PDB file of C-alpha atoms in Angstrom:
ATOM      1  CA  UNK A   1     -28.763 -19.850-182.479  1.00  0.00           C
ATOM      2  CA  UNK A   2     -32.121 -18.738-181.028  1.00  0.00           C
ATOM      3  CA  UNK A   3     -33.932 -20.246-184.009  1.00  0.00           C
ATOM      4  CA  UNK A   4     -32.284 -23.607-183.382  1.00  0.00           C
ATOM      5  CA  UNK A   5     -33.171 -23.467-179.681  1.00  0.00           C
ATOM      6  CA  UNK A   6     -36.780 -22.518-180.508  1.00  0.00           C
ATOM      7  CA  UNK A   7     -37.040 -25.368-182.995  1.00  0.00           C
ATOM      8  CA  UNK A   8     -35.619 -27.882-180.506  1.00  0.00           C
ATOM      9  CA  UNK A   9     -38.165 -26.698-177.929  1.00  0.00           C
ATOM     10  CA  UNK A  10     -40.889 -27.166-180.556  1.00  0.00           C
ATOM     11  CA  UNK A  11     -39.693 -30.734-181.140  1.00  0.00           C
ATOM     12  CA  UNK A  12     -39.821 -31.406-177.401  1.00  0.00           C
ATOM     13  CA  UNK A  13     -43.349 -30.041-177.205  1.00  0.00           C
ATOM     14  CA  UNK A  14     -44.324 -32.186-180.218  1.00  0.00           C
ATOM     15  CA  UNK A  15     -43.006 -35.280-178.429  1.00  0.00           C
ATOM     16  CA  UNK A  16     -44.886 -34.295-175.253  1.00  0.00           C
ATOM     17  CA  UNK A  17     -48.183 -33.546-177.029  1.00  0.00           C
ATOM     18  CA  UNK A  18     -47.981 -36.644-179.228  1.00  0.00           C
ATOM     19  CA  UNK A  19     -46.946 -38.751-176.253  1.00  0.00           C
ATOM     20  CA  UNK A  20     -49.871 -37.702-174.087  1.00  0.00           C
ATOM     21  CA  UNK A  21     -52.413 -38.378-176.828  1.00  0.00           C
ATOM     22  CA  UNK A  22     -50.605 -41.534-177.958  1.00  0.00           C
ATOM     23  CA  UNK A  23     -50.548 -42.860-174.404  1.00  0.00           C
ATOM     24  CA  UNK A  24     -54.332 -42.707-174.232  1.00  0.00           C
ATOM     25  CA  UNK A  25     -54.550 -44.631-177.528  1.00  0.00           C
ATOM     26  CA  UNK A  26     -51.930 -47.162-176.387  1.00  0.00           C
ATOM     27  CA  UNK A  27     -53.755 -47.895-173.129  1.00  0.00           C
ATOM     28  CA  UNK A  28     -56.844 -48.783-175.185  1.00  0.00           C
ATOM     29  CA  UNK A  29     -54.785 -51.028-177.509  1.00  0.00           C
ATOM     30  CA  UNK A  30     -55.565 -48.932-180.587  1.00  0.00           C
ATOM     31  CA  UNK A  31     -53.736 -49.369-183.889  1.00  0.00           C
ATOM     32  CA  UNK A  32     -52.041 -45.976-183.710  1.00  0.00           C
ATOM     33  CA  UNK A  33     -50.590 -45.806-180.227  1.00  0.00           C
ATOM     34  CA  UNK A  34     -47.846 -44.101-178.287  1.00  0.00           C
ATOM     35  CA  UNK A  35     -44.949 -44.128-180.758  1.00  0.00           C
ATOM     36  CA  UNK A  36     -47.114 -43.674-183.836  1.00  0.00           C
ATOM     37  CA  UNK A  37     -48.873 -40.553-182.575  1.00  0.00           C
ATOM     38  CA  UNK A  38     -45.548 -39.096-181.384  1.00  0.00           C
ATOM     39  CA  UNK A  39     -44.023 -39.675-184.820  1.00  0.00           C
ATOM     40  CA  UNK A  40     -47.018 -38.104-186.574  1.00  0.00           C
ATOM     41  CA  UNK A  41     -46.894 -35.025-184.345  1.00  0.00           C
ATOM     42  CA  UNK A  42     -43.113 -34.797-184.623  1.00  0.00           C
ATOM     43  CA  UNK A  43     -43.141 -35.270-188.404  1.00  0.00           C
ATOM     44  CA  UNK A  44     -45.773 -32.627-189.039  1.00  0.00           C
ATOM     45  CA  UNK A  45     -43.889 -30.241-186.734  1.00  0.00           C
ATOM     46  CA  UNK A  46     -40.708 -30.805-188.742  1.00  0.00           C
ATOM     47  CA  UNK A  47     -42.469 -30.369-192.090  1.00  0.00           C
ATOM     48  CA  UNK A  48     -43.951 -27.086-190.887  1.00  0.00           C
ATOM     49  CA  UNK A  49     -40.629 -25.806-189.501  1.00  0.00           C
ATOM     50  CA  UNK A  50     -38.866 -26.774-192.740  1.00  0.00           C
ATOM     51  CA  UNK A  51     -41.519 -25.224-194.963  1.00  0.00           C
ATOM     52  CA  UNK A  52     -41.205 -21.924-193.107  1.00  0.00           C
ATOM     53  CA  UNK A  53     -37.388 -22.085-193.181  1.00  0.00           C
ATOM     54  CA  UNK A  54     -37.111 -23.054-196.848  1.00  0.00           C
ATOM     55  CA  UNK A  55     -39.303 -20.296-198.221  1.00  0.00           C
ATOM     56  CA  UNK A  56     -40.058 -17.759-195.491  1.00  0.00           C
ATOM     57  CA  UNK A  57     -41.527 -15.247-197.951  1.00  0.00           C
ATOM     58  CA  UNK A  58     -43.764 -17.765-199.713  1.00  0.00           C
ATOM     59  CA  UNK A  59     -46.916 -19.102-198.102  1.00  0.00           C
ATOM     60  CA  UNK A  60     -46.156 -22.323-196.207  1.00  0.00           C
ATOM     61  CA  UNK A  61     -49.729 -23.419-196.877  1.00  0.00           C
ATOM     62  CA  UNK A  62     -48.463 -25.523-199.770  1.00  0.00           C
ATOM     63  CA  UNK A  63     -46.600 -27.851-197.396  1.00  0.00           C
ATOM     64  CA  UNK A  64     -49.480 -27.729-194.918  1.00  0.00           C
ATOM     65  CA  UNK A  65     -51.966 -28.878-197.545  1.00  0.00           C
ATOM     66  CA  UNK A  66     -49.679 -31.762-198.467  1.00  0.00           C
ATOM     67  CA  UNK A  67     -49.400 -32.775-194.811  1.00  0.00           C
ATOM     68  CA  UNK A  68     -53.184 -32.845-194.571  1.00  0.00           C
ATOM     69  CA  UNK A  69     -53.474 -34.954-197.724  1.00  0.00           C
ATOM     70  CA  UNK A  70     -50.716 -37.371-196.749  1.00  0.00           C
ATOM     71  CA  UNK A  71     -51.971 -37.833-193.233  1.00  0.00           C
ATOM     72  CA  UNK A  72     -55.439 -38.513-194.629  1.00  0.00           C
ATOM     73  CA  UNK A  73     -54.075 -41.572-196.408  1.00  0.00           C
ATOM     74  CA  UNK A  74     -52.392 -42.750-193.214  1.00  0.00           C
ATOM     75  CA  UNK A  75     -55.610 -42.313-191.237  1.00  0.00           C
ATOM     76  CA  UNK A  76     -57.671 -44.061-193.911  1.00  0.00           C
ATOM     77  CA  UNK A  77     -55.519 -47.133-193.431  1.00  0.00           C
ATOM     78  CA  UNK A  78     -56.708 -47.424-189.842  1.00  0.00           C
ATOM     79  CA  UNK A  79     -60.399 -47.593-190.813  1.00  0.00           C
ATOM     80  CA  UNK A  80     -61.758 -51.126-191.036  1.00  0.00           C
ATOM     81  CA  UNK A  81     -65.109 -52.673-191.823  1.00  0.00           C
ATOM     82  CA  UNK A  82     -65.818 -55.698-189.651  1.00  0.00           C
ATOM     83  CA  UNK A  83     -69.118 -57.528-189.863  1.00  0.00           C
ATOM     84  CA  UNK A  84     -71.160 -54.537-190.963  1.00  0.00           C
ATOM     85  CA  UNK A  85     -69.510 -52.294-188.361  1.00  0.00           C
ATOM     86  CA  UNK A  86     -66.992 -49.602-189.226  1.00  0.00           C
ATOM     87  CA  UNK A  87     -64.100 -49.343-186.780  1.00  0.00           C
ATOM     88  CA  UNK A  88     -61.044 -47.151-186.467  1.00  0.00           C
ATOM     89  CA  UNK A  89     -62.720 -43.821-187.158  1.00  0.00           C
ATOM     90  CA  UNK A  90     -61.599 -42.305-183.859  1.00  0.00           C
ATOM     91  CA  UNK A  91     -58.066 -43.558-184.468  1.00  0.00           C
ATOM     92  CA  UNK A  92     -58.116 -42.023-187.967  1.00  0.00           C
ATOM     93  CA  UNK A  93     -59.390 -38.732-186.556  1.00  0.00           C
ATOM     94  CA  UNK A  94     -56.726 -38.820-183.838  1.00  0.00           C
ATOM     95  CA  UNK A  95     -54.024 -39.315-186.487  1.00  0.00           C
ATOM     96  CA  UNK A  96     -55.391 -36.349-188.419  1.00  0.00           C
ATOM     97  CA  UNK A  97     -55.589 -34.236-185.265  1.00  0.00           C
ATOM     98  CA  UNK A  98     -52.051 -35.163-184.172  1.00  0.00           C
ATOM     99  CA  UNK A  99     -50.773 -33.864-187.509  1.00  0.00           C
ATOM    100  CA  UNK A 100     -52.711 -30.627-187.048  1.00  0.00           C
ATOM    101  CA  UNK A 101     -51.244 -30.194-183.562  1.00  0.00           C
ATOM    102  CA  UNK A 102     -47.754 -30.780-184.944  1.00  0.00           C
ATOM    103  CA  UNK A 103     -48.342 -28.171-187.635  1.00  0.00           C
ATOM    104  CA  UNK A 104     -49.472 -25.716-184.963  1.00  0.00           C
ATOM    105  CA  UNK A 105     -46.349 -26.410-182.916  1.00  0.00           C
ATOM    106  CA  UNK A 106     -44.142 -25.924-185.957  1.00  0.00           C
ATOM    107  CA  UNK A 107     -45.876 -22.610-186.665  1.00  0.00           C
ATOM    108  CA  UNK A 108     -45.276 -21.464-183.088  1.00  0.00           C
ATOM    109  CA  UNK A 109     -48.880 -21.636-181.879  1.00  0.00           C
ATOM    110  CA  UNK A 110     -47.847 -23.382-178.661  1.00  0.00           C
ATOM    111  CA  UNK A 111     -50.541 -22.045-176.315  1.00  0.00           C
ATOM    112  CA  UNK A 112     -53.276 -22.815-178.819  1.00  0.00           C
ATOM    113  CA  UNK A 113     -51.884 -26.337-179.339  1.00  0.00           C
ATOM    114  CA  UNK A 114     -51.754 -26.987-175.591  1.00  0.00           C
ATOM    115  CA  UNK A 115     -55.386 -25.859-175.258  1.00  0.00           C
ATOM    116  CA  UNK A 116     -56.389 -28.065-178.204  1.00  0.00           C
ATOM    117  CA  UNK A 117     -54.474 -30.990-176.668  1.00  0.00           C
ATOM    118  CA  UNK A 118     -56.400 -30.556-173.416  1.00  0.00           C
ATOM    119  CA  UNK A 119     -59.695 -30.546-175.297  1.00  0.00           C
ATOM    120  CA  UNK A 120     -58.578 -33.616-177.266  1.00  0.00           C
ATOM    121  CA  UNK A 121     -57.822 -35.516-174.067  1.00  0.00           C
ATOM    122  CA  UNK A 122     -61.215 -34.599-172.635  1.00  0.00           C
ATOM    123  CA  UNK A 123     -62.880 -35.937-175.795  1.00  0.00           C
ATOM    124  CA  UNK A 124     -60.826 -39.145-175.843  1.00  0.00           C
ATOM    125  CA  UNK A 125     -61.004 -39.911-172.113  1.00  0.00           C
ATOM    126  CA  UNK A 126     -64.426 -38.695-170.968  1.00  0.00           C
ATOM    127  CA  UNK A 127     -66.643 -38.703-174.057  1.00  0.00           C
ATOM    128  CA  UNK A 128     -66.715 -42.501-174.524  1.00  0.00           C
ATOM    129  CA  UNK A 129     -68.981 -42.736-171.464  1.00  0.00           C
ATOM    130  CA  UNK A 130     -71.272 -40.072-172.967  1.00  0.00           C
ATOM    131  CA  UNK A 131     -71.251 -42.023-176.237  1.00  0.00           C
ATOM    132  CA  UNK A 132     -72.175 -45.232-174.404  1.00  0.00           C
ATOM    133  CA  UNK A 133     -75.021 -43.420-172.613  1.00  0.00           C
ATOM    134  CA  UNK A 134     -76.372 -42.115-175.937  1.00  0.00           C
ATOM    135  CA  UNK A 135     -76.154 -45.602-177.448  1.00  0.00           C
ATOM    136  CA  UNK A 136     -78.112 -47.049-174.524  1.00  0.00           C
ATOM    137  CA  UNK A 137     -80.822 -44.397-174.985  1.00  0.00           C
ATOM    138  CA  UNK A 138     -81.357 -45.146-178.646  1.00  0.00           C
ATOM    139  CA  UNK A 139     -80.892 -48.897-178.463  1.00  0.00           C
ATOM    140  CA  UNK A 140     -83.914 -50.856-179.621  1.00  0.00           C
ATOM    141  CA  UNK A 141     -84.449 -54.580-179.861  1.00  0.00           C
ATOM    142  CA  UNK A 142     -87.347 -56.525-181.229  1.00  0.00           C
ATOM    143  CA  UNK A 143     -88.377 -59.884-179.852  1.00  0.00           C
ATOM    144  CA  UNK A 144     -91.144 -62.187-180.957  1.00  0.00           C
ATOM    145  CA  UNK A 145     -92.468 -64.241-178.076  1.00  0.00           C
ATOM    146  CA  UNK A 146     -94.939 -67.035-178.706  1.00  0.00           C
ATOM    147  CA  UNK A 147     -96.701 -68.508-175.697  1.00  0.00           C
ATOM    148  CA  UNK A 148     -98.729 -71.624-176.193  1.00  0.00           C
ATOM    149  CA  UNK A 149    -100.935 -71.271-173.179  1.00  0.00           C
ATOM    150  CA  UNK A 150    -104.508 -70.262-172.741  1.00  0.00           C
ATOM    151  CA  UNK A 151    -103.764 -69.317-169.126  1.00  0.00           C
ATOM    152  CA  UNK A 152    -104.474 -65.575-168.890  1.00  0.00           C
ATOM    153  CA  UNK A 153    -102.672 -65.403-165.504  1.00  0.00           C
ATOM    154  CA  UNK A 154     -99.361 -66.453-167.112  1.00  0.00           C
ATOM    155  CA  UNK A 155     -99.824 -63.808-169.794  1.00  0.00           C
ATOM    156  CA  UNK A 156    -100.490 -61.143-167.139  1.00  0.00           C
ATOM    157  CA  UNK A 157     -97.356 -62.268-165.251  1.00  0.00           C
ATOM    158  CA  UNK A 158     -95.360 -61.847-168.436  1.00  0.00           C
ATOM    159  CA  UNK A 159     -96.779 -58.352-168.965  1.00  0.00           C
ATOM    160  CA  UNK A 160     -95.755 -57.453-165.414  1.00  0.00           C
ATOM    161  CA  UNK A 161     -92.206 -58.705-166.060  1.00  0.00           C
ATOM    162  CA  UNK A 162     -92.042 -56.508-169.172  1.00  0.00           C
ATOM    163  CA  UNK A 163     -93.234 -53.466-167.194  1.00  0.00           C
ATOM    164  CA  UNK A 164     -90.782 -54.173-164.367  1.00  0.00           C
ATOM    165  CA  UNK A 165     -87.941 -54.345-166.894  1.00  0.00           C
ATOM    166  CA  UNK A 166     -89.112 -51.125-168.572  1.00  0.00           C
ATOM    167  CA  UNK A 167     -89.808 -52.951-171.822  1.00  0.00           C
ATOM    168  CA  UNK A 168     -92.476 -51.693-174.162  1.00  0.00           C
ATOM    169  CA  UNK A 169     -94.776 -54.120-175.916  1.00  0.00           C
ATOM    170  CA  UNK A 170     -95.428 -52.837-179.405  1.00  0.00           C
ATOM    171  CA  UNK A 171     -98.044 -55.427-180.342  1.00  0.00           C
ATOM    172  CA  UNK A 172     -99.738 -58.370-178.784  1.00  0.00           C
ATOM    173  CA  UNK A 173    -102.146 -60.796-180.388  1.00  0.00           C
ATOM    174  CA  UNK A 174    -104.388 -63.402-178.862  1.00  0.00           C
ATOM    175  CA  UNK A 175    -105.644 -66.415-180.660  1.00  0.00           C
ATOM    176  CA  UNK A 176    -108.187 -68.111-178.502  1.00  0.00           C
ATOM    177  CA  UNK A 177    -109.397 -71.245-180.171  1.00  0.00           C
TER     178      UNK A 177
END
């Protein structure tokens, strides 16, 4: 009876862990949201519990490797290429991670899973602002500006505007005819 109680507690933890991560995805309107992440975590927990119960003396790594492979296909389906931009990679990684957390729950590594869930939430909630900051740092744009004026004062005003906006002029050419 204790095994059944332990397994039911594991299922509850899987629902909680998947729900917390899935909620973050759902709030951001991602393809794999609340219910999907719960089901992935719950399913991988069940597969792990069953693999241990079916053959307790044989390595359950066989089932674990199949979970990893199967979940990879599910995650790959969330990756899209739109206009030269690849999207859905974080969702795919979250699907993969949810399965890993479920496997850890099924194997009884509850404290480790809860720590990993906390780290996952930090990455999903707080790291997008770090990512945006990095993107702003490395963002570069190139503009070609042609001014048909021989008025040097207007050119100097334009240079001042560039400096004030922290823009760097890579090249400038003057054709005085």
